[in-house]
Short mmCIF file of C-alpha atoms and ligand atoms in Angstrom, two decimals:
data_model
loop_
_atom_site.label_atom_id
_atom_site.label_comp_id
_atom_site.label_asym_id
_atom_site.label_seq_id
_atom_site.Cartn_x
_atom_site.Cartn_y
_atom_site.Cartn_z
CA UNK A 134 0.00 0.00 0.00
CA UNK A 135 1.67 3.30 -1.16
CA UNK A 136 -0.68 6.62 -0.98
CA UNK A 137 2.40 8.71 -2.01
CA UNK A 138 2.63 10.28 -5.64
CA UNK A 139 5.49 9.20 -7.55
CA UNK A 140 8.01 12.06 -9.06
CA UNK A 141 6.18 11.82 -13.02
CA UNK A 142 2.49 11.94 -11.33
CA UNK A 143 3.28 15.01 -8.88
CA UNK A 144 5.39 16.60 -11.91
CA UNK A 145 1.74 15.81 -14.45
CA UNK A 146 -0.24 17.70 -11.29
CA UNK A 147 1.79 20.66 -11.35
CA UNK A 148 1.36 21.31 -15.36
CA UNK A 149 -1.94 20.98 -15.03
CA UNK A 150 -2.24 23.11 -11.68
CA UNK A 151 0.04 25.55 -13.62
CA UNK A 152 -1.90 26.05 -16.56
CA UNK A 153 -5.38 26.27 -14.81
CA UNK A 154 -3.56 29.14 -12.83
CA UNK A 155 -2.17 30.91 -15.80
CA UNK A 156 -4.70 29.99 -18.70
CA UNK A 157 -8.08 29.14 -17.31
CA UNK A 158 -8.35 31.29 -14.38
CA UNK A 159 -8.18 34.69 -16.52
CA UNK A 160 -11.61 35.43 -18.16
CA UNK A 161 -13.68 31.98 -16.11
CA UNK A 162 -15.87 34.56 -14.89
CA UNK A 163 -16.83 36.10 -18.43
CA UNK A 164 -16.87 32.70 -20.02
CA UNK A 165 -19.44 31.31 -17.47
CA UNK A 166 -21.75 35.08 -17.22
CA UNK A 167 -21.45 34.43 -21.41
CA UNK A 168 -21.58 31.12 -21.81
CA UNK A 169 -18.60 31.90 -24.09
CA UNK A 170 -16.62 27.66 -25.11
CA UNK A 171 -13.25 28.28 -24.70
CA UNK A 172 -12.28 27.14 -28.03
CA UNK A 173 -8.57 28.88 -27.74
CA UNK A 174 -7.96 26.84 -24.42
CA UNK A 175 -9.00 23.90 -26.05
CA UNK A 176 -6.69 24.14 -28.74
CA UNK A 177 -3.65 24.77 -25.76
CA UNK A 178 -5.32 21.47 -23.66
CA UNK A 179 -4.91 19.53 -26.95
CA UNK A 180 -0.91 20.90 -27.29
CA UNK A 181 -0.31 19.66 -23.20
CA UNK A 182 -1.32 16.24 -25.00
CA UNK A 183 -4.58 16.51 -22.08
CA UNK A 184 -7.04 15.55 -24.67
CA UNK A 185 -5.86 12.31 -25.10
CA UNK A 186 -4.00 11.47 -21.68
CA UNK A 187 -4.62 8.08 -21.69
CA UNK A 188 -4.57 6.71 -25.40
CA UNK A 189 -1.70 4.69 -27.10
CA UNK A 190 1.51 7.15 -28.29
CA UNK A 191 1.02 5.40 -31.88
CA UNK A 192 -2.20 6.57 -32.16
CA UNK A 193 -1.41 10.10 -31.08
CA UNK A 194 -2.31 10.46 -27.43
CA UNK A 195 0.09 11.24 -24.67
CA UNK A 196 0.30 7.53 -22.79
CA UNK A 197 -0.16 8.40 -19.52
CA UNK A 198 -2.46 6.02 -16.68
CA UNK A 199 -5.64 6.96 -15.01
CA UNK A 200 -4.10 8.28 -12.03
CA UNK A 201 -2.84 11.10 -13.97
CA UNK A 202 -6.14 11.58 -15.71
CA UNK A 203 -7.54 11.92 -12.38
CA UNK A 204 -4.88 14.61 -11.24
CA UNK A 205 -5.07 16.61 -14.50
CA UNK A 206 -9.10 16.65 -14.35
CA UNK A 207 -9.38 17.86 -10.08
CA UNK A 208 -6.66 20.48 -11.08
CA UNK A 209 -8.52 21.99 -14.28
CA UNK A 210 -12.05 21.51 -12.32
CA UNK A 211 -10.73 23.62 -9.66
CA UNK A 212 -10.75 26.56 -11.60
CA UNK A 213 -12.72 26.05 -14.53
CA UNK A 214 -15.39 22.52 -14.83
CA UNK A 215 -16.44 23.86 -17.69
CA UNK A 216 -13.51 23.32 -19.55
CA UNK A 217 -12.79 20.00 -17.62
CA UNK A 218 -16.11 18.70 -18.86
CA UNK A 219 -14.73 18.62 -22.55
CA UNK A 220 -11.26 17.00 -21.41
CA UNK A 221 -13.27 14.46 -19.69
CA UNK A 222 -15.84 13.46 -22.37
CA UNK A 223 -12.85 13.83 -25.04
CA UNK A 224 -10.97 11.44 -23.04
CA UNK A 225 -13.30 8.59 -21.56
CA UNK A 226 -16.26 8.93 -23.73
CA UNK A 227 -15.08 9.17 -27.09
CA UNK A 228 -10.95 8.26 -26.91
CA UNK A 229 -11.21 5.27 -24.69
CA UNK A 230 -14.26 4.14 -26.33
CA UNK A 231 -12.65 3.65 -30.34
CA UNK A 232 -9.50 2.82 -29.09
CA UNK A 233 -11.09 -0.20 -27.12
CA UNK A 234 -13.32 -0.89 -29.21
CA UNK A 235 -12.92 0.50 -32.54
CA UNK A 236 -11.33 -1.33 -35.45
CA UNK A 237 -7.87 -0.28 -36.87
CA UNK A 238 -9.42 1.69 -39.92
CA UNK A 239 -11.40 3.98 -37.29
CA UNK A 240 -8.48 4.55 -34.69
CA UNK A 241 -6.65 5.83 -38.05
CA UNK A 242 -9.28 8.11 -39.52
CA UNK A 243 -10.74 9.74 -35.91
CA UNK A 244 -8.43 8.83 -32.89
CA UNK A 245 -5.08 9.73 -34.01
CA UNK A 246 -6.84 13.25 -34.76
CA UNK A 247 -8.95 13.00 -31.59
CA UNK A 248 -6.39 12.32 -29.41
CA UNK A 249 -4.47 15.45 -30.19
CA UNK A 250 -7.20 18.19 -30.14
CA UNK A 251 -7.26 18.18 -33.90
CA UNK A 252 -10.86 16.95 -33.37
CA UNK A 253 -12.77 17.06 -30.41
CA UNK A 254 -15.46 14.50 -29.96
CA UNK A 255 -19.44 14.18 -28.68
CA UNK A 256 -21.48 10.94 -27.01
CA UNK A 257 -24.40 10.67 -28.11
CA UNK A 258 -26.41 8.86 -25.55
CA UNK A 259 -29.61 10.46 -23.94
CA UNK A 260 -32.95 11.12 -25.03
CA UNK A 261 -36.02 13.08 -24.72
CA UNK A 262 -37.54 9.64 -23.15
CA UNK A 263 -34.21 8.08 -22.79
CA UNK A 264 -31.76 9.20 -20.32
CA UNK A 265 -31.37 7.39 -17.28
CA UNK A 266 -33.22 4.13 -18.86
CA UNK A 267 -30.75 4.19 -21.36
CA UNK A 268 -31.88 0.54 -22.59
CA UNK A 269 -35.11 2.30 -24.11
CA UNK A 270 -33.39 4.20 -27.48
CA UNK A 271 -35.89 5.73 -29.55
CA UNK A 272 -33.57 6.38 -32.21
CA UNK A 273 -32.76 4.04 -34.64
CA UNK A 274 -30.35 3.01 -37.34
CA UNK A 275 -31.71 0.76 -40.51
CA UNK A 276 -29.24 -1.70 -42.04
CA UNK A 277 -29.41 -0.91 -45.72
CA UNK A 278 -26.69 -3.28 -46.66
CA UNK A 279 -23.03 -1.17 -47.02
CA UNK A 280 -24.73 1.63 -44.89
CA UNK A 281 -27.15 2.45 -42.20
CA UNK A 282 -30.06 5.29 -41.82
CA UNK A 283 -30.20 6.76 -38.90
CA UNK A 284 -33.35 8.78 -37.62
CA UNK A 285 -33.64 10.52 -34.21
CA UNK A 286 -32.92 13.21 -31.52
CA UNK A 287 -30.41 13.04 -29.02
CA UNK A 288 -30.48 15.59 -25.72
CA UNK A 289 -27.80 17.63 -23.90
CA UNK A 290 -24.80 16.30 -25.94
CA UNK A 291 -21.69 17.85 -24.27
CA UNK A 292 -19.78 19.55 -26.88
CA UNK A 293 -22.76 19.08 -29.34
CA UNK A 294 -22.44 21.91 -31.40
CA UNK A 295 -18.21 22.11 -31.65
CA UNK A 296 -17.39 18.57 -31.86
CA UNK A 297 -16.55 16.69 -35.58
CA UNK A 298 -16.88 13.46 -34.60
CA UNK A 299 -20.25 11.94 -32.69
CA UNK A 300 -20.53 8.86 -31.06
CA UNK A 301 -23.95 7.65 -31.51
CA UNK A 302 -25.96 5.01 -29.67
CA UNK A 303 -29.31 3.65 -31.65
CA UNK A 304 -31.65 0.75 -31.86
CA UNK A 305 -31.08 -1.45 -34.51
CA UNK A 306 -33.45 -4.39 -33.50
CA UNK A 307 -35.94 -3.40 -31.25
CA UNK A 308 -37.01 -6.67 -30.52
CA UNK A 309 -33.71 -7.92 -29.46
CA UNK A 310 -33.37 -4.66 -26.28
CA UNK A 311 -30.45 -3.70 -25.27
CA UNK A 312 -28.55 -6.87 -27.38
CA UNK A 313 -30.19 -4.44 -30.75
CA UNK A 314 -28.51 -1.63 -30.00
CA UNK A 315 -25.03 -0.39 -31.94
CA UNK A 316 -23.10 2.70 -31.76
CA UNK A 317 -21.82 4.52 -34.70
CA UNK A 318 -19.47 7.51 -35.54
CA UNK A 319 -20.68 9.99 -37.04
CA UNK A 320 -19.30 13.22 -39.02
CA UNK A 321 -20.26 16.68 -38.35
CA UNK A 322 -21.36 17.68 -41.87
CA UNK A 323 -23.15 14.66 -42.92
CA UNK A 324 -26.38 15.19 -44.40
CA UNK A 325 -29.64 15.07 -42.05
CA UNK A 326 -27.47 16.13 -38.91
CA UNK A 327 -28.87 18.78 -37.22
CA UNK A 328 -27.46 20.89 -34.29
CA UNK A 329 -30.52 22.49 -32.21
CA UNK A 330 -29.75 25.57 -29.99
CA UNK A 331 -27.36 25.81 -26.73
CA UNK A 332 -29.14 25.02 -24.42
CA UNK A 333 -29.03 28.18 -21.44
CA UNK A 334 -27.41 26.20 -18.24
CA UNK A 335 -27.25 26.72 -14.47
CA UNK A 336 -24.21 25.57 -14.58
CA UNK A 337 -20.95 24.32 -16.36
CA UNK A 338 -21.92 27.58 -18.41
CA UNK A 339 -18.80 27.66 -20.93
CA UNK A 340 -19.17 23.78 -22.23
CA UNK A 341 -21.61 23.48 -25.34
CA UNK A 342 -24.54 21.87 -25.15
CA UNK A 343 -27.18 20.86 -27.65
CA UNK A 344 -30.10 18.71 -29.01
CA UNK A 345 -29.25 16.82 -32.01
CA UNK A 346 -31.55 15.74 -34.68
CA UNK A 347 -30.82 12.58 -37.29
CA UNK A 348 -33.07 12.93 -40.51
CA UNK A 349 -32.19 10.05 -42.48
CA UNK A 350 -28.30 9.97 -42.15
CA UNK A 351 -26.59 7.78 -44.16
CA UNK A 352 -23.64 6.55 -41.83
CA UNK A 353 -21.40 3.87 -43.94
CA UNK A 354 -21.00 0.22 -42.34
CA UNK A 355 -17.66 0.66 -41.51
CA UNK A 356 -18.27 3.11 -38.80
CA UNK A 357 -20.02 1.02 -36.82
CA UNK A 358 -18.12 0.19 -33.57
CA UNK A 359 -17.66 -3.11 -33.04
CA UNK A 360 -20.01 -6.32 -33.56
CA UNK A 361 -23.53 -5.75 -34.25
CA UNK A 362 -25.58 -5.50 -30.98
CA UNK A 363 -22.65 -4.69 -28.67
CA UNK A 364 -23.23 -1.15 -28.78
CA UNK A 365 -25.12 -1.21 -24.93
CA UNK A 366 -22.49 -2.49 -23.59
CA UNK A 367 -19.93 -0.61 -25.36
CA UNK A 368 -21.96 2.83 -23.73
CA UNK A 369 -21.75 1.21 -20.11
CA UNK A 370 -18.12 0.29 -20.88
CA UNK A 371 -17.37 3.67 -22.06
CA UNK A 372 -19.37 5.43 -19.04
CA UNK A 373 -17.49 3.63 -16.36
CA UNK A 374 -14.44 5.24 -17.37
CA UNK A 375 -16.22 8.71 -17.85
CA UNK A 376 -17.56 7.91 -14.30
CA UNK A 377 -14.07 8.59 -13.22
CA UNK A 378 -13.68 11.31 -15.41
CA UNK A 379 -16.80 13.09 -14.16
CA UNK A 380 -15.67 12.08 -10.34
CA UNK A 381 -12.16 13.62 -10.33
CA UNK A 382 -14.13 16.89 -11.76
CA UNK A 383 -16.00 16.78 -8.69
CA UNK A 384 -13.08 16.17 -6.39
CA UNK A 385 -11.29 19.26 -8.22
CA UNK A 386 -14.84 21.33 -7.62
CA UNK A 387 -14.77 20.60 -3.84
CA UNK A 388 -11.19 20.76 -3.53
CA UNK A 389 -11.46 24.50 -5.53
CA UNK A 390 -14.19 25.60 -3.17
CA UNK A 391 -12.26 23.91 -0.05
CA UNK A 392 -9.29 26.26 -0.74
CA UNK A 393 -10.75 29.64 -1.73
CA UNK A 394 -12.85 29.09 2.02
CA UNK A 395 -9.71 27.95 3.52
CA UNK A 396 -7.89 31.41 2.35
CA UNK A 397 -10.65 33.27 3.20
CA UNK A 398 -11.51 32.33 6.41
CA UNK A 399 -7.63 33.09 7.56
CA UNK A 400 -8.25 36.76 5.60
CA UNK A 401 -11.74 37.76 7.16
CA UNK A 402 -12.07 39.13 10.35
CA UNK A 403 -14.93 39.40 12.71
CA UNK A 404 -15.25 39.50 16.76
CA UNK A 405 -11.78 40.71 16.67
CA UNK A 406 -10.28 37.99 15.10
CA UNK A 407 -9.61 36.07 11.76
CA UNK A 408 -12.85 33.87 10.90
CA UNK A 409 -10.93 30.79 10.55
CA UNK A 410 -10.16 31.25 14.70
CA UNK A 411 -14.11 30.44 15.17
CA UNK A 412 -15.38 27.30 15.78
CA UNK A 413 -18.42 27.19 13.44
CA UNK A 414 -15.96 28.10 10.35
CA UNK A 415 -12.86 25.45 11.75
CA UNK A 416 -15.36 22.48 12.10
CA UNK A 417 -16.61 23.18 8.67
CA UNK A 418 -13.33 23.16 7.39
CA UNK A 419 -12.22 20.02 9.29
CA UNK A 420 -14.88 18.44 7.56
CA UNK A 421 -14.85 19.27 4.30
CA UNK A 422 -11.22 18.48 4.16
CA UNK A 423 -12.61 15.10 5.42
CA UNK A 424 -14.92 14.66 3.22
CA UNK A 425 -12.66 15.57 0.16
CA UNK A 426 -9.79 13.08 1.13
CA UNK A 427 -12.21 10.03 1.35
CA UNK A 428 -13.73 11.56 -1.92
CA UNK A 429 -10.21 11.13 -3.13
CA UNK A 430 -9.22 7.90 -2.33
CA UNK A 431 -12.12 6.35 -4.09
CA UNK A 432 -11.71 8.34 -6.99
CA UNK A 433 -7.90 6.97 -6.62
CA UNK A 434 -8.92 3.61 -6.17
CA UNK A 435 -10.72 3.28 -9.09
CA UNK A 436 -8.39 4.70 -11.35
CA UNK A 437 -6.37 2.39 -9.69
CA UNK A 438 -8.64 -0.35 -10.59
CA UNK A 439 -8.72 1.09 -14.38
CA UNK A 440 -4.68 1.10 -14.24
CA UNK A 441 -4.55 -2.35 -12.81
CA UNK A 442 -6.88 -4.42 -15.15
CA UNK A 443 -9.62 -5.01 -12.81
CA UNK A 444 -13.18 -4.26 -12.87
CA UNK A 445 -14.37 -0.54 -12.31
CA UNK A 446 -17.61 -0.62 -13.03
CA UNK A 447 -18.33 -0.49 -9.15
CA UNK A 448 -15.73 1.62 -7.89
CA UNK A 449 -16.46 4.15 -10.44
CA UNK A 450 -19.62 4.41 -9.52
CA UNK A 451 -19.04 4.86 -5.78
CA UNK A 452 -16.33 7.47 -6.46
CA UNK A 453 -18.44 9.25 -8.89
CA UNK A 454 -22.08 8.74 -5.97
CA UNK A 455 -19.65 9.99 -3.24
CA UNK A 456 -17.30 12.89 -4.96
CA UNK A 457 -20.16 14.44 -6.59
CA UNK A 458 -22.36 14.31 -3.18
CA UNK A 459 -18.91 16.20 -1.68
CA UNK A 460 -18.61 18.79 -4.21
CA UNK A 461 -22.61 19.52 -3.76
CA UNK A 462 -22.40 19.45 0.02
CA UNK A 463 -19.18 21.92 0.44
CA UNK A 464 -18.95 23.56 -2.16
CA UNK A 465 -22.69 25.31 -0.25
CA UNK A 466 -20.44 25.48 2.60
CA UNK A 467 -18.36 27.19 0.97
CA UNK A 468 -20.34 30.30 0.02
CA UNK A 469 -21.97 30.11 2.97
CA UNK A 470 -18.11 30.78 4.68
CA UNK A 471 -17.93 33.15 2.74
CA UNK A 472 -20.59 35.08 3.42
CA UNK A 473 -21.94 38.19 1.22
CA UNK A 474 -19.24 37.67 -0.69
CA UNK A 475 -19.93 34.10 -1.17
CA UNK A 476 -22.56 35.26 -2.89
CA UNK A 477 -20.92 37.19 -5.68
CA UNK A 478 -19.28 36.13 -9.01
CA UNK A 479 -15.98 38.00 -8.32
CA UNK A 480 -14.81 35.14 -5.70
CA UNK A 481 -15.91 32.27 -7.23
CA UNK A 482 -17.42 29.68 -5.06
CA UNK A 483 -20.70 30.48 -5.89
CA UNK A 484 -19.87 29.34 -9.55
CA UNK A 485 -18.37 26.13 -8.10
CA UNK A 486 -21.41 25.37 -6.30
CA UNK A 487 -23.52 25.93 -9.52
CA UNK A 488 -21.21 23.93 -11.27
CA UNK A 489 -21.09 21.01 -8.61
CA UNK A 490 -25.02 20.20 -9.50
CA UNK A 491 -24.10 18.59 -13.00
CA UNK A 492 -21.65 16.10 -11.22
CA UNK A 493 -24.58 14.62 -9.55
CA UNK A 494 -26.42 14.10 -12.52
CA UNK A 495 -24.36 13.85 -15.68
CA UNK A 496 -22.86 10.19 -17.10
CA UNK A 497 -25.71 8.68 -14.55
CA UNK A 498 -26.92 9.99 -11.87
CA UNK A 499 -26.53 9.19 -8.12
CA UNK A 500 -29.39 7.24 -8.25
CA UNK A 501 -28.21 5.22 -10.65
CA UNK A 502 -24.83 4.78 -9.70
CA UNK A 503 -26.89 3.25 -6.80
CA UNK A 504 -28.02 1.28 -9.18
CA UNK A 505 -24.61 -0.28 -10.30
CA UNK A 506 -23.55 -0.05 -7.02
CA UNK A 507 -26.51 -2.38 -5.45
CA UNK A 508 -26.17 -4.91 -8.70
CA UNK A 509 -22.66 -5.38 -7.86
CA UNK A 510 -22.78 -6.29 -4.35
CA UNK A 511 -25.39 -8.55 -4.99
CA UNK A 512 -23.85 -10.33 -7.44
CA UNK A 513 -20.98 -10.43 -6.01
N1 CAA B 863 -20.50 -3.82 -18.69
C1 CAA B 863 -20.89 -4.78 -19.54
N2 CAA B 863 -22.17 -5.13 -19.72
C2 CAA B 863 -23.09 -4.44 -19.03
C3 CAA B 863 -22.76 -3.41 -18.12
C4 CAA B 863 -21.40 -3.11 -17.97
N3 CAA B 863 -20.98 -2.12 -17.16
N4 CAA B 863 -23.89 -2.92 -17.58
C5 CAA B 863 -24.91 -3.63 -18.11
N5 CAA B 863 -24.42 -4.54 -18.99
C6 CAA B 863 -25.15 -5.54 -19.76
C7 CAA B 863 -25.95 -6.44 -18.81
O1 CAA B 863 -25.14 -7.52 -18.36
C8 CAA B 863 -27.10 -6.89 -19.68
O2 CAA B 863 -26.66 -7.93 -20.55
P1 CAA B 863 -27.46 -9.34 -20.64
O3 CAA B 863 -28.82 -8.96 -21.18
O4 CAA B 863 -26.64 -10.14 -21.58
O5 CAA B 863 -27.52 -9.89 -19.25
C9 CAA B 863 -27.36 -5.68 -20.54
O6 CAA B 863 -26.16 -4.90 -20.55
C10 CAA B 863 -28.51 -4.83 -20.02
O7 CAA B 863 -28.17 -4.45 -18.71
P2 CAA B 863 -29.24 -4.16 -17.58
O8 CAA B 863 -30.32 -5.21 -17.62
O9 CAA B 863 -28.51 -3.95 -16.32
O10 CAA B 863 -29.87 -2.80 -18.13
P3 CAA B 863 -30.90 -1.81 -17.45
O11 CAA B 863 -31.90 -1.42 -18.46
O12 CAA B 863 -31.36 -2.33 -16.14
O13 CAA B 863 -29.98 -0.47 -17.24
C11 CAA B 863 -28.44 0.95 -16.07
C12 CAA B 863 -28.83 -0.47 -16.49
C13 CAA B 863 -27.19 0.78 -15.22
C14 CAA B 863 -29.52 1.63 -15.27
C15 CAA B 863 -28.09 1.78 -17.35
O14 CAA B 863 -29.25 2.00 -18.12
C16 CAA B 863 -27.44 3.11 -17.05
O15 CAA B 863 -26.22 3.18 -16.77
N6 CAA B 863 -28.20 4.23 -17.15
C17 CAA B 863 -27.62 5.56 -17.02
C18 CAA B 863 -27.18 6.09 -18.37
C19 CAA B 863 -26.19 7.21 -18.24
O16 CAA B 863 -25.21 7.13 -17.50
N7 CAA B 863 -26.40 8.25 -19.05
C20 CAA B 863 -25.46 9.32 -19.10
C21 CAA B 863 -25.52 9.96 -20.44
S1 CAA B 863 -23.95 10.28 -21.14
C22 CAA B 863 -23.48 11.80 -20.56
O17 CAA B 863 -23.98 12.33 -19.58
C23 CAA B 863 -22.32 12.33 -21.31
C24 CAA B 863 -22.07 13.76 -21.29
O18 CAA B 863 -22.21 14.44 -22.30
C25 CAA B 863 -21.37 14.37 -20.11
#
């Protein structure tokens, strides 16, 4: 049992922590008040190799482990979640997905251009009547012999409207449930898809998201990912590993928040003394420092898991269930320690805590990683 960092993962922590100070910090306000996707950070996060941290060298991406996907993702959420949201869903839900999964043809054409920020990618999951019951897609793809049509609308796609390559989940044989169900890649550009309008978020405000509609899309054979009817399993796959993505942004969220009320509380005085000096404001500290170290070591442990070759389908679900509950919890703490202020754009918690909300509900939420969590022990 070692809990320490080694030299490479504490040197990977400080770029990151660097370049959230130096590049993200500096207009997060404006870009959350104006909803405003930082494409020109983007383009930098791409150049650090962050956008595809985890995927093979030969295929473009930067080779790192989990562990340092979780350090770069809790230093770029503390500042800004809304660009960790599109290093996250670049990396698990799209990267890791084609280069498990994907044949060789694919990982050519998309990866080696995803991986470096060249392209930045979408999942294409949720529905109007299809979000946490993910089994029940309404859209569908037709085999047509070298191609399939695909019809349908697809809801709050992260990055919907600046990605150029989609992952898309449809039903291909109803009768057959979640076993008639394939996921495809599909191009921006190709006729029939539709990007609806941003949609206007609480928060997360600088991330892009959109409805998409499929009129009759002719997607060509070969983009299909893997056999036919694997494409459910291929989506919970692919979501464990974003549930790790999605639970080191909350981690970085309440670890943001913990430190701005940390540095304030030492600032502000009242009753003649700093704030940190009274009890109500120490305990709260003591325990959202708590609470954010246990947060950490299961979002640790299941990269860990990830890493190691063992199964994370239930340890990313408990780190995402209990980070994201963490981040909600003190990151209202937070602004509350800070007071007035708190309540004010200019010192930032009370973005964090808008921001937190999403973590509880995005790539499944809580109650479903209950879900997972419950099937797990039980079969067990
Ligand atoms: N690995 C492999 N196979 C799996 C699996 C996994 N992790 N989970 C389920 N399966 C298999 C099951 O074994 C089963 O196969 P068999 O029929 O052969 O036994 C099949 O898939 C169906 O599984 P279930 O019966 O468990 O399916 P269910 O209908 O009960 O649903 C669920 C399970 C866990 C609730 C699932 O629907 C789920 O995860 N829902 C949440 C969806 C979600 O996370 N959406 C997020 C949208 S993406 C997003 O937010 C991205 C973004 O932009 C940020």
């Amino acid at each position: 049992m070692d809990f320490s960092l080694s030299e490479e993962h504490l040197m990977i922590r400080d770029a990151a922590r660097d370049f959230a100070q130096t590049e993200l910090l500096p207009g997060v306000i404006e870009r959350d008040e104006k909803q405003h996707f930082p494409k020109e950070l983007v383009k930098k996060i791409g150049d650090l190799g962050f956008l595809g941290i985890m995927v093979d060298p030969k295929y473009g991406g930067s080779g790192m482990d989990a562990i340092s996907y979780v350090l770069i993702m809790e230093e770029l959420s503390k500042i800004d979640a809304s660009a960790s949201v599109i290093v996250s869903v670049n990396n698990s839900l799209v990267c890791y997905g084609l280069e498990a999964y994907g044949s060789e043809e694919q990982k050519e054409k998309y990866l080696t251009k995803l991986a470096t920020g060249e392209f930045i990618g979408a999942f294409c999951l949720s529905e109007p009547e299809a979000g946490s019951d993910a089994t029940s897609q309404r859209t569908t793809a037709i085999d047509k012999g070298d191609h399939y049509v695909l019809n349908g609308t697809k809801n709050w796609i992260t990055n919907g409207g600046r990605a150029d390559v989609y992952i898309v989940i449809a039903q291909t044989d109803r009768d057959k449930g979640s076993h008639g169900i394939n996921a495809f890649i599909v191009e921006k550009g190709m006729e029939g898809f539709h990007v609806g309008p941003k949609e206007d978020k609480l928060g997360i405000r600088g991330s892009d998201t959109h409805t998409l509609q499929f009129n009759d899309v002719k997607v060509p054979k070969s983009n299909r990912i893997g056999p036919n009817g694997s494409g459910f399993r291929f989506a919970m796959k692919t979501l464990s590993g974003g549930r790790i993505g999605i639970a080191s942004q909350a981690l970085g969220i309440a670890s943001g928040a913990y430190e701005l009320a940390l540095k304030y509380s030492k600032e502000r005085k009242a009753f003649g003394t700093e704030i940190c000096n009274h009890q109500a404001i120490a305990f709260k500290l003591a325990d959202m420092y708590t609470d954010i170290e246990a947060a950490r070591m299961l979002v640790m442990k299941a990269a860990w898991d990830k890493d190691n070759g063992n199964n994370y389908d239930k340890s990313s679900a408990m780190a995402k269930l209990y980070a994201s509950t963490v981040a909600m919890k003190h990151t209202v703490e937070a602004v509350q320690i800070h007071g007035g202020n708190g309540f004010v754009k200019e010192y930032h918690v009370e973005r964090l805590m808008r921001d937190a909300k999403i973590t509880q509900i995005y790539e499944g939420t809580s109650e479903i990683q209950k879900i997972v969590i419950s099937r797990s022990l039980i079969r067990e």
